Amino acid sequence: MEGESEIEKGKYAADISSIKEAHDRIKPFILKTPVMSSTSLNALSGRHLYFKCECFQKGGAFKFRGACNAVFSLDDEDASKGVVTHSSGNHAAALALAAKLRGIAAYIVIPKNAPTCKVENVKRYGGQVVWSEASVQSREEIANKVWQETGAIFVHPYNDGRILSGQGTISLELLEQVPQIDTLVVPISGGGLISGIALAAKSINPAIRIFAAEPKGADDAAQSKVAGRIITMAKTNTIADGLRAFLGDFTWPVVRDLVEEVITVEDSEIIKAMKLCFEILKVVVEPSGAIGLAAVLSDTFQKNLAWKDCKHIGIVVSGGNVDLGILWNSLNK
Amino acid sequence: MEGESEIEKGKYAADISSIKEAHDRIKPFILKTPVMSSTSLNALSGRHLYFKCECFQKGGAFKFRGACNAVFSLDDEDASKGVVTHSSGNHAAALALAAKLRGIAAYIVIPKNAPTCKVENVKRYGGQVVWSEASVQSREEIANKVWQETGAIFVHPYNDGRILSGQGTISLELLEQVPQIDTLVVPISGGGLISGIALAAKSINPAIRIFAAEPKGADDAAQSKVAGRIITMAKTNTIADGLRAFLGDFTWPVVRDLVEEVITVEDSEIIKAMKLCFEILKVVVEPSGAIGLAAVLSDTFQKNLAWKDCKHIGIVVSGGNVDLGILWNSLNK
């Protein structure tokens, strides 16, 4: 294949082949999520918007794709020991569900400040909850302890080729569902979602433009793009509980090379976008899931002349796991 | 066609031919709404549930199908005078939108107690709002006045063959999307939705079973079925603002003959079902839209041995136009 963005095989932690293999592997388990549109939101944004609704995915978020790929990639001996991870929520539920489908144990390290609905999802799918403090350090220590005790295979929420390949299956579906898409807007946190999506999409259509959407209160990816290296932050502050992680060494090279720009938005813009999803699309999205729409509606995006020809925009609605109380309180701030 | 429920042509205000004609007429304008499923809700109900999501329909409710059929059935001379109706909301927005698509005026008589979001929908679609008191009498008087002044064609929210035919197109789609459906559960108010759906579904599959779902606080249809004639109520009391109307002479014969039973549920059951739709399906539904799920989960349905073989149940999620504040307040009652 020729094109401005031809991707060398082996350059990144996943490629179009590993993503297609992942698709074959997980197809029997995942939902091919619908794409939704709204003339009202098209009018509001001045573009054609196509919402890829991963909030309807099993487990309520895209995370099930990667987790499923990781779990079903294991050989029987490894699988028999179970899997372990630490996660603020959606990856946790996803891994528990994937493990349940394979009939193996899932040990899930969850920080005490995770939203109730996400913890309940883990329990619903039979995952064994192990509590940690909120800090990344505490999560990693506890996960390590579980590994020592059980031999369970660690499945990182994003910094793992199997995860990237699983998340990349979104592009395979979306670009088949809406071939005219010229632009993708994807939430960014650890970078697993956008890396998989970018690797697949750029391989299918090298001219496609990939934008990341990130909260201003956790703008480590935006800072990293400017600095040319991974930047982490001592503290994050955003309503988007799914977007507080930092890039890893498997995701950063993809974000560095294939993502055109990281668009940062205020929490107030995220909340406005959640409300639009609720009132106009009739779809329940969590804050992280609404950030793509927030980015497209932002002045940063709307006023940039270089992006005027982004006409058919695929927006990845990453998840729908939101506590009703949190939704209501944030909408009334 | 043979079958236990063979339907004589001309017996009712619509039939499979008029419904197929309606489908051809409105197909360019309506959305073929997706059908959603959830293993969690299947487990909870002990059945296979298929949610026909008319909350994603244009205007946020099934009403657009009938309104569209009525508006595009008019000859040019009639159409030029515009259309008028009285409605508590979804039919109002639907008629406004259909009229806008045809480029004609829509005069919408709305009771002062209608939910804000529904009034806003009417305005968004360019409908001209004319206020009335809450009573049916006041609505009809004001609509009549508009008709006298403008000559606009009156389009009743449900007691009209064109409306029945439009709503019946849901069955054409749903039974093609999920052919194994053996049972349909449909909200009942004035009966336009369930009549159209029953006429089409029984014609396609005479053995299909049709249940109505109705709030206990507005159980006129249940009372009518028992009495064998149309019963109206002096006062209704339910959160389901879309389900407060009474059967008409075009809908009653269909409900009398083709609906197996009217299942009544408490408002608390409706609210529980709304919450399940929100938390598990990730779909925003209004109270009227959630009542089908409430009926299937009710003791009345679950404990009736005669209905044990209702295994593949299509649930019509009629609409998603709910004020966030109303949703939140009701969920916290």
XYZ file of C-alpha atoms in Angstrom:
666
model
C 0.000 0.000 0.000
C 1.230 3.491 -0.800
C 0.426 6.696 1.005
C 1.801 9.564 3.041
C 1.479 7.606 6.272
C 2.497 4.131 5.258
C 3.184 2.276 8.473
C 6.225 0.008 8.694
C 5.508 -3.422 10.060
C 6.953 -3.851 13.544
C 7.399 -0.139 14.133
C 4.637 0.021 16.730
C 3.130 -2.381 19.250
C 0.290 -3.233 16.850
C -0.391 -3.046 13.130
C -3.208 -3.694 10.702
C -2.471 -7.448 10.696
C -2.575 -7.802 14.474
C -5.744 -5.683 14.521
C -7.441 -7.861 11.916
C -6.370 -10.963 13.842
C -7.821 -9.427 16.990
C -11.066 -8.762 15.142
C -11.350 -12.398 14.066
C -10.603 -13.480 17.644
C -13.091 -11.228 19.442
C -15.885 -11.014 16.856
C -17.946 -13.786 18.471
C -17.963 -11.900 21.785
C -18.132 -8.189 21.035
C -21.039 -6.109 19.824
C -20.678 -4.367 16.459
C -21.791 -1.059 17.864
C -24.154 1.190 15.902
C -23.210 4.556 14.455
C -25.632 7.357 15.266
C -26.196 10.738 13.682
C -28.321 13.782 14.345
C -29.272 16.570 11.988
C -29.439 18.923 15.001
C -25.859 18.136 16.029
C -24.694 18.345 12.422
C -26.205 21.827 12.245
C -24.636 22.817 15.559
C -21.150 21.701 14.501
C -21.323 22.599 10.824
C -20.051 19.107 9.946
C -21.386 15.615 9.418
C -20.880 13.796 12.707
C -20.930 10.006 13.072
C -21.049 8.791 16.648
C -19.518 5.347 17.113
C -21.426 4.296 20.219
C -19.080 2.164 22.285
C -21.272 3.024 25.273
C -23.452 0.186 23.932
C -20.473 -2.206 23.887
C -20.584 -5.087 26.369
C -19.461 -3.798 29.732
C -20.568 -0.325 28.654
C -17.283 0.761 27.035
C -14.752 0.067 24.252
C -12.426 -1.515 26.818
C -14.061 -4.902 26.285
C -12.450 -5.157 22.844
C -8.881 -5.005 24.110
C -9.547 -7.050 27.231
C -11.237 -9.726 25.172
C -8.319 -9.847 22.771
C -5.818 -10.130 25.630
C -7.744 -12.865 27.447
C -8.403 -14.985 24.366
C -4.762 -14.600 23.212
C -3.493 -16.474 26.275
C -2.499 -20.113 25.951
C -4.390 -22.516 28.188
C -1.672 -22.807 30.827
C -1.339 -19.047 31.295
C -5.087 -18.602 31.188
C -5.632 -21.150 33.951
C -3.902 -18.852 36.464
C -6.362 -16.060 35.760
C -5.712 -12.393 34.966
C -5.037 -9.354 37.111
C -5.187 -5.632 36.435
C -5.518 -2.248 38.063
C -8.022 0.158 36.624
C -10.234 3.066 37.547
C -13.143 1.200 36.088
C -14.041 0.349 32.522
C -11.008 -1.827 31.810
C -11.700 -3.551 35.107
C -15.267 -4.522 34.185
C -14.163 -5.436 30.686
C -11.426 -7.763 31.893
C -13.758 -9.377 34.420
C -16.320 -10.013 31.679
C -13.741 -11.380 29.220
C -12.324 -13.675 31.928
C -15.827 -14.843 32.792
C -16.458 -15.737 29.149
C -13.256 -17.787 29.120
C -14.070 -19.302 32.501
C -10.993 -18.005 34.342
C -10.433 -15.817 37.411
C -10.059 -12.015 37.207
C -8.439 -10.074 40.077
C -9.252 -6.409 39.788
C -7.358 -3.767 41.763
C -9.609 -0.721 42.068
C -8.804 2.612 43.696
C -11.167 3.538 46.521
C -12.334 6.715 44.702
C -13.689 4.885 41.615
C -17.334 5.589 40.687
C -19.776 3.173 42.329
C -21.360 2.101 39.042
C -17.995 0.983 37.699
C -17.229 -1.098 40.794
C -20.681 -2.680 40.528
C -19.998 -3.592 36.907
C -16.859 -5.493 37.987
C -18.825 -7.412 40.592
C -21.703 -8.097 38.184
C -19.248 -9.835 35.866
C -17.776 -11.951 38.643
C -14.479 -10.077 39.028
C -12.730 -10.276 42.425
C -12.295 -6.720 43.699
C -9.032 -5.873 45.506
C -9.003 -2.315 46.886
C -6.064 0.099 46.637
C -5.390 3.742 47.388
C -6.044 6.251 44.617
C -2.368 6.696 43.659
C -0.921 4.893 40.652
C 1.884 3.641 42.910
C -0.523 1.964 45.320
C -2.478 0.355 42.466
C 0.688 -1.096 40.964
C 1.956 -2.400 44.295
C -1.292 -4.192 45.058
C -1.517 -5.656 41.559
C 2.052 -6.906 41.926
C 1.169 -8.574 45.215
C -1.774 -10.383 43.595
C 0.516 -11.567 40.815
C 3.028 -12.948 43.319
C 0.308 -14.784 45.202
C -1.651 -16.232 42.255
C 0.557 -16.187 39.181
C -2.288 -14.408 37.380
C -1.277 -12.775 34.093
C -1.131 -8.994 34.290
C -3.148 -7.210 31.612
C -2.291 -3.522 31.526
C -5.231 -1.206 30.781
C -3.493 0.289 27.722
C 0.261 -0.140 27.455
C 0.047 -3.555 25.774
C 0.042 -4.560 22.105
C -2.910 -6.928 22.566
C -4.949 -4.076 23.999
C -4.019 -1.723 21.151
C -4.990 -4.378 18.627
C -8.356 -4.955 20.295
C -9.235 -1.257 20.451
C -8.145 -0.858 16.819
C -11.058 -3.051 15.721
C -13.251 0.028 16.167
C -11.693 1.509 13.021
C -12.345 -1.673 11.029
C -16.040 -1.444 11.885
C -16.462 2.313 11.653
C -14.731 2.838 8.299
C -16.837 0.037 6.866
C -20.030 1.520 8.347
C -19.247 5.070 7.161
C -16.579 4.950 4.430
C -16.719 8.702 3.767
C -15.248 9.574 7.169
C -12.222 11.858 6.705
C -11.510 12.665 10.350
C -11.578 10.816 13.664
C -11.854 12.419 17.094
C -10.915 10.104 19.918
C -10.598 10.552 23.699
C -7.049 10.209 24.998
C -5.879 9.009 28.376
C -3.212 6.278 28.394
C -3.477 6.215 24.622
C -4.548 2.619 24.047
C -7.775 3.542 22.312
C -6.416 6.232 20.014
C -3.273 4.229 19.168
C -5.217 1.181 18.038
C -7.714 3.328 16.162
C -5.009 5.415 14.460
C -2.927 2.401 13.388
C -5.912 0.720 11.750
C -7.451 3.866 10.263
C -4.222 5.230 8.783
C -3.544 1.853 7.249
C -6.987 1.766 5.626
C -6.911 5.434 4.615
C -3.521 7.165 4.978
C -5.138 10.580 4.417
C -7.503 10.274 7.379
C -6.910 12.838 10.134
C -6.764 11.762 13.760
C -7.432 14.165 16.620
C -7.209 13.410 20.319
C -9.617 14.986 22.810
C -8.310 15.606 26.316
C -9.504 17.463 29.434
C -7.556 20.639 30.261
C -7.214 19.355 33.832
C -5.331 16.240 32.653
C -3.578 17.534 29.544
C -0.461 15.394 29.778
C -0.852 14.150 26.190
C -1.096 17.704 24.842
C 2.001 18.610 26.852
C 3.777 15.487 25.614
C 3.092 16.387 21.970
C 4.578 19.843 22.536
C 7.589 18.545 24.473
C 8.261 15.656 22.110
C 8.438 13.172 25.014
C 6.094 11.630 27.578
C 5.061 14.158 30.210
C 3.245 13.064 33.364
C 1.481 15.257 35.889
C 1.677 15.235 39.676
C -2.069 15.814 39.869
C -5.017 15.754 37.507
C -8.313 17.538 37.928
C -11.220 16.624 35.693
C -14.716 15.191 35.833
C -13.679 12.664 33.175
C -12.626 9.832 35.474
C -11.605 7.673 32.510
C -9.061 10.196 31.226
C -6.649 10.587 34.110
C -3.920 8.140 32.996
C -0.654 8.998 31.217
C 0.834 7.763 27.961
C 2.990 4.626 28.012
C 5.995 3.614 25.940
C 3.801 1.508 23.607
C 1.235 4.234 23.004
C 3.390 7.369 22.935
C 5.173 6.612 19.624
C 1.811 6.203 17.884
C 0.391 9.368 19.395
C 3.594 11.227 18.523
C 3.574 10.093 14.869
C -0.079 9.641 13.863
C -2.146 12.065 15.933
C -2.443 15.473 14.277
C -3.295 17.415 17.406
C -4.536 17.019 20.953
C -7.545 19.285 21.461
C -8.033 20.189 25.105
C -11.399 21.193 26.545
C -12.739 22.484 29.838
C -14.881 20.266 32.065
C -17.762 22.670 31.413
C -17.535 21.843 27.706
C -17.569 18.126 28.490
C -20.697 18.567 30.596
C -22.408 20.522 27.833
C -21.586 17.735 25.380
C -22.926 15.086 27.792
C -26.167 17.015 27.958
C -26.420 17.167 24.164
C -25.849 13.413 23.948
C -28.551 12.888 26.529
C -31.126 15.311 25.134
C -30.574 14.976 21.399
C -28.934 11.603 20.734
C -30.858 9.942 23.642
C -27.650 8.149 24.503
C -26.173 7.837 27.981
C -22.487 8.756 27.904
C -19.942 9.166 30.648
C -17.819 12.335 30.689
C -14.933 10.596 28.900
C -17.391 9.450 26.253
C -18.682 12.951 25.544
C -15.294 14.629 25.164
C -15.054 13.961 21.418
C -18.197 15.984 20.780
C -16.926 18.665 23.162
C -13.703 18.902 21.146
C -15.508 19.238 17.816
C -17.762 21.969 19.221
C -14.848 23.815 20.873
C -13.558 27.130 19.563
C -10.145 25.510 19.186
C -11.523 23.183 16.560
C -14.225 25.360 15.028
C -12.017 28.404 14.478
C -8.973 26.615 13.056
C -8.977 27.226 9.305
C -6.612 24.298 8.718
C -9.379 21.954 9.867
C -12.164 23.444 7.787
C -12.062 20.554 5.359
C -12.703 18.014 8.131
C -16.231 17.425 6.896
C -17.151 13.865 7.844
C -16.082 13.328 11.410
C -16.212 10.032 13.275
C -16.537 10.639 17.009
C -15.740 7.737 19.296
C -18.198 7.702 22.185
C -15.972 5.615 24.393
C -18.305 4.630 27.224
C -21.584 5.083 29.041
C -20.834 4.080 32.613
C -21.895 7.119 34.579
C -23.542 7.323 37.985
C -26.882 9.042 37.586
C -26.115 11.190 40.613
C -22.806 12.358 39.171
C -24.485 13.141 35.873
C -27.239 15.125 37.503
C -24.937 17.058 39.840
C -22.553 17.971 37.054
C -25.332 19.064 34.724
C -26.606 21.438 37.384
C -23.306 23.044 38.311
C -53.251 -15.792 3.912
C -54.710 -18.197 6.453
C -54.445 -18.053 10.202
C -56.282 -17.694 13.451
C -56.264 -13.931 13.212
C -56.798 -13.353 9.547
C -57.779 -9.734 9.231
C -60.617 -8.749 6.883
C -59.784 -5.874 4.582
C -61.708 -2.742 5.563
C -62.598 -4.017 9.019
C -60.280 -1.560 10.742
C -58.956 1.927 9.997
C -55.724 0.472 8.597
C -54.477 -2.808 7.195
C -51.265 -4.370 5.960
C -51.645 -2.687 2.543
C -52.100 0.802 3.954
C -49.187 0.150 6.314
C -46.900 -0.959 3.490
C -47.979 2.087 1.477
C -47.194 4.267 4.470
C -43.770 2.655 4.705
C -42.993 3.437 1.068
C -44.200 6.997 1.625
C -42.226 7.782 4.783
C -39.092 5.665 4.259
C -37.057 8.578 2.849
C -37.739 10.611 6.002
C -37.800 8.235 8.962
C -34.929 6.478 10.684
C -34.916 2.677 10.651
C -34.344 2.467 14.378
C -31.919 -0.085 15.830
C -32.942 -3.029 17.988
C -30.951 -3.389 21.191
C -30.462 -6.305 23.524
C -28.751 -6.927 26.845
C -27.726 -10.231 28.386
C -28.244 -8.667 31.826
C -31.844 -7.726 31.046
C -32.455 -11.102 29.421
C -31.268 -12.759 32.632
C -33.412 -10.446 34.751
C -36.563 -11.194 32.757
C -35.902 -14.825 31.911
C -36.699 -14.092 28.246
C -34.984 -12.777 25.159
C -35.816 -9.096 24.959
C -35.486 -7.000 21.806
C -35.816 -3.281 22.354
C -37.059 -1.402 19.304
C -35.567 1.993 20.071
C -37.996 4.586 18.774
C -36.393 7.016 21.210
C -33.779 7.377 18.451
C -36.485 8.174 15.877
C -36.481 11.700 14.459
C -38.228 13.953 16.934
C -37.292 11.466 19.658
C -40.389 9.242 19.407
C -42.380 6.879 17.148
C -44.917 9.649 16.547
C -42.913 10.914 13.590
C -43.930 7.856 11.562
C -47.654 8.558 11.729
C -47.290 12.318 11.444
C -45.073 11.921 8.415
C -47.575 9.589 6.769
C -50.439 12.006 7.426
C -48.576 15.066 6.145
C -47.272 13.414 2.996
C -50.699 11.872 2.245
C -52.238 15.319 1.795
C -52.843 16.652 -1.694
C -51.100 19.913 -2.520
C -54.170 22.100 -1.999
C -54.924 20.732 1.456
C -51.249 20.782 2.381
C -50.928 24.453 1.453
C -53.206 25.413 4.366
C -50.946 23.735 6.862
C -51.786 21.265 9.619
C -53.068 21.659 13.168
C -53.170 19.337 16.156
C -53.407 19.217 19.911
C -50.930 17.039 21.767
C -49.159 16.698 25.072
C -45.923 16.595 23.226
C -44.384 13.940 21.006
C -47.052 14.037 18.304
C -46.712 17.796 18.395
C -42.998 17.782 17.676
C -43.438 15.027 15.119
C -46.112 16.921 13.195
C -44.058 20.108 13.289
C -41.059 18.251 11.873
C -43.084 16.481 9.174
C -44.687 19.791 8.164
C -41.279 21.451 8.052
C -40.026 18.723 5.721
C -42.984 19.350 3.422
C -42.565 23.107 3.739
C -46.005 23.828 5.215
C -47.228 25.450 8.427
C -47.913 23.461 11.630
C -50.131 24.929 14.370
C -49.618 23.020 17.602
C -52.039 23.344 20.511
C -50.134 22.402 23.666
C -51.483 22.188 27.222
C -49.689 24.463 29.650
C -48.535 21.498 31.802
C -46.566 19.779 29.015
C -42.892 18.988 29.779
C -40.537 21.787 28.757
C -38.365 19.548 26.592
C -41.358 18.569 24.485
C -42.400 22.170 23.924
C -38.832 23.010 22.956
C -38.857 20.212 20.395
C -41.932 21.757 18.752
C -40.239 25.128 18.548
C -36.978 23.617 17.293
C -38.865 22.143 14.338
C -40.546 25.429 13.517
C -44.015 24.585 14.846
C -46.263 27.489 15.910
C -47.204 26.908 19.552
C -50.774 27.775 20.620
C -51.341 27.319 24.357
C -54.410 25.679 25.890
C -55.515 24.592 29.350
C -54.671 21.035 30.392
C -58.158 19.634 29.790
C -58.950 17.698 26.625
C -61.952 19.996 26.119
C -59.796 23.110 26.121
C -57.295 21.547 23.713
C -60.038 20.612 21.268
C -61.682 24.047 21.448
C -58.446 25.850 20.713
C -57.559 23.486 17.873
C -61.000 24.045 16.403
C -60.480 27.796 16.562
C -57.179 27.505 14.694
C -58.875 25.404 12.040
C -61.621 28.009 11.580
C -59.073 30.793 11.220
C -56.565 29.083 8.923
C -58.263 26.142 7.236
C -55.351 23.986 8.426
C -55.984 20.236 8.220
C -56.521 18.635 11.614
C -54.262 15.640 12.283
C -55.433 13.755 15.346
C -52.643 12.282 17.506
C -53.989 8.746 17.175
C -57.624 8.350 16.092
C -56.845 8.491 12.366
C -56.165 5.725 9.848
C -53.134 7.532 8.412
C -51.602 7.653 11.880
C -52.278 3.961 12.529
C -50.692 3.082 9.200
C -47.599 5.137 9.958
C -47.083 3.617 13.426
C -47.626 0.146 11.966
C -44.404 0.475 9.982
C -42.589 -0.359 13.238
C -43.763 -3.966 12.873
C -42.520 -4.167 9.296
C -39.049 -3.168 10.438
C -38.941 -5.088 13.707
C -40.165 -8.436 12.392
C -37.615 -8.188 9.612
C -34.845 -7.272 12.066
C -35.759 -10.048 14.537
C -37.943 -12.664 12.782
C -38.039 -14.971 15.818
C -40.111 -12.530 17.886
C -43.218 -14.288 19.204
C -44.577 -11.532 21.445
C -44.837 -7.747 21.325
C -45.250 -5.471 24.324
C -46.395 -1.982 23.405
C -47.343 1.087 25.459
C -50.997 2.049 25.210
C -52.537 5.493 25.491
C -54.922 6.510 22.703
C -54.095 3.242 20.981
C -52.612 4.537 17.722
C -49.253 2.872 18.255
C -50.479 -0.529 19.369
C -53.256 -0.635 16.756
C -50.899 -0.025 13.858
C -48.338 -2.440 15.274
C -50.932 -5.169 15.928
C -52.530 -4.892 12.482
C -49.188 -5.264 10.726
C -47.732 -7.900 13.067
C -50.822 -10.147 13.088
C -50.935 -9.956 9.329
C -47.285 -11.027 9.046
C -47.541 -13.653 11.806
C -51.089 -14.463 12.981
C -49.718 -16.378 15.979
C -47.836 -13.408 17.403
C -49.089 -12.249 20.803
C -49.685 -8.582 21.473
C -49.694 -7.119 24.969
C -50.405 -3.534 25.931
C -48.576 -1.853 28.808
C -50.478 0.814 30.738
C -49.950 2.804 33.951
C -52.290 1.871 36.821
C -53.045 5.573 37.246
C -54.430 5.814 33.698
C -55.790 2.303 33.159
C -58.690 3.211 30.914
C -57.637 0.672 28.263
C -57.529 -2.155 30.816
C -60.959 -1.087 32.046
C -62.233 -0.882 28.467
C -61.086 -4.439 27.714
C -62.957 -5.702 30.790
C -66.090 -3.666 30.051
C -66.114 -4.452 26.349
C -66.502 -0.775 25.462
C -64.455 2.433 25.595
C -64.077 3.656 29.169
C -62.674 7.096 29.901
C -61.530 8.486 33.241
C -62.310 11.784 34.890
C -58.730 12.054 36.062
C -55.452 10.269 35.391
C -52.448 10.125 37.672
C -49.157 8.865 36.284
C -45.605 9.986 35.637
C -45.988 8.726 32.065
C -47.112 11.968 30.442
C -47.460 10.274 27.063
C -49.991 7.723 28.310
C -52.852 9.859 29.589
C -55.125 9.757 26.518
C -58.135 7.474 25.966
C -58.989 5.044 23.183
C -60.813 6.367 20.138
C -63.361 4.736 17.847
C -60.665 3.874 15.267
C -58.286 2.298 17.788
C -60.696 0.575 20.181
C -61.858 -2.156 17.752
C -58.238 -3.169 17.122
C -57.386 -3.184 20.809
C -60.574 -5.122 21.562
C -59.857 -7.791 18.928
C -56.087 -8.125 18.626
C -54.592 -7.244 22.011
C -54.373 -10.270 24.306
C -54.206 -8.335 27.560
C -53.486 -4.912 28.987
C -50.805 -5.233 31.667
C -50.974 -2.407 34.181
C -47.984 -1.289 36.217
C -47.298 1.139 39.063
C -45.344 4.327 38.438
C -42.633 2.905 40.714
C -42.195 0.011 38.278
C -41.950 2.442 35.370
C -39.253 4.380 37.181
C -37.302 1.196 37.928
C -37.475 0.274 34.245
C -36.284 3.755 33.216
C -33.310 3.312 35.497
C -32.482 -0.071 33.942
C -32.661 1.437 30.466
C -30.370 4.210 31.589
C -27.839 2.087 33.491
C -27.777 -1.084 31.418
C -28.962 -0.245 27.900
C -27.376 3.252 28.068
C -30.483 4.557 26.366
C -32.448 7.621 27.439
C -36.146 6.773 27.618
C -39.113 8.736 28.821
C -41.509 7.096 31.304
C -43.905 6.060 28.524
C -40.965 4.506 26.702
C -39.906 2.369 29.656
C -43.336 0.935 30.436
C -42.936 -2.076 28.121
C -39.927 -3.278 30.092
C -41.787 -2.563 33.329
C -44.682 -4.742 32.135
C -42.407 -7.661 31.210
C -40.666 -7.479 34.595
C -43.954 -7.157 36.519
C -45.333 -9.978 38.654
C -48.490 -9.891 36.532
C -46.509 -10.980 33.516
C -43.805 -13.086 35.140
C -46.174 -15.208 37.224
C -48.773 -15.910 34.562
C -48.249 -19.484 33.404
C -50.208 -18.864 30.209
C -47.462 -16.504 29.088
C -44.503 -18.749 29.896
C -43.956 -19.549 26.240
C -43.540 -15.875 25.337
C -39.816 -16.332 24.817
C -38.731 -13.756 22.259
C -40.281 -10.473 23.214
C -40.136 -7.288 21.184
C -40.472 -4.264 23.441
C -41.339 -0.969 21.799
C -39.369 1.832 23.452
C -41.704 4.525 22.275
C -39.768 7.697 23.037
C -36.875 9.396 24.770
C -38.081 12.928 25.373
C -37.632 13.351 29.103
C -36.573 16.411 31.052
C -33.388 15.582 32.942
C -34.824 17.165 36.068
C -37.960 15.029 35.924
C -35.858 11.926 35.406
C -33.629 12.692 38.327
C -36.430 13.627 40.685
C -38.411 10.515 39.864
C -35.422 8.227 40.231
C -34.838 9.589 43.701
C -38.372 9.336 44.964
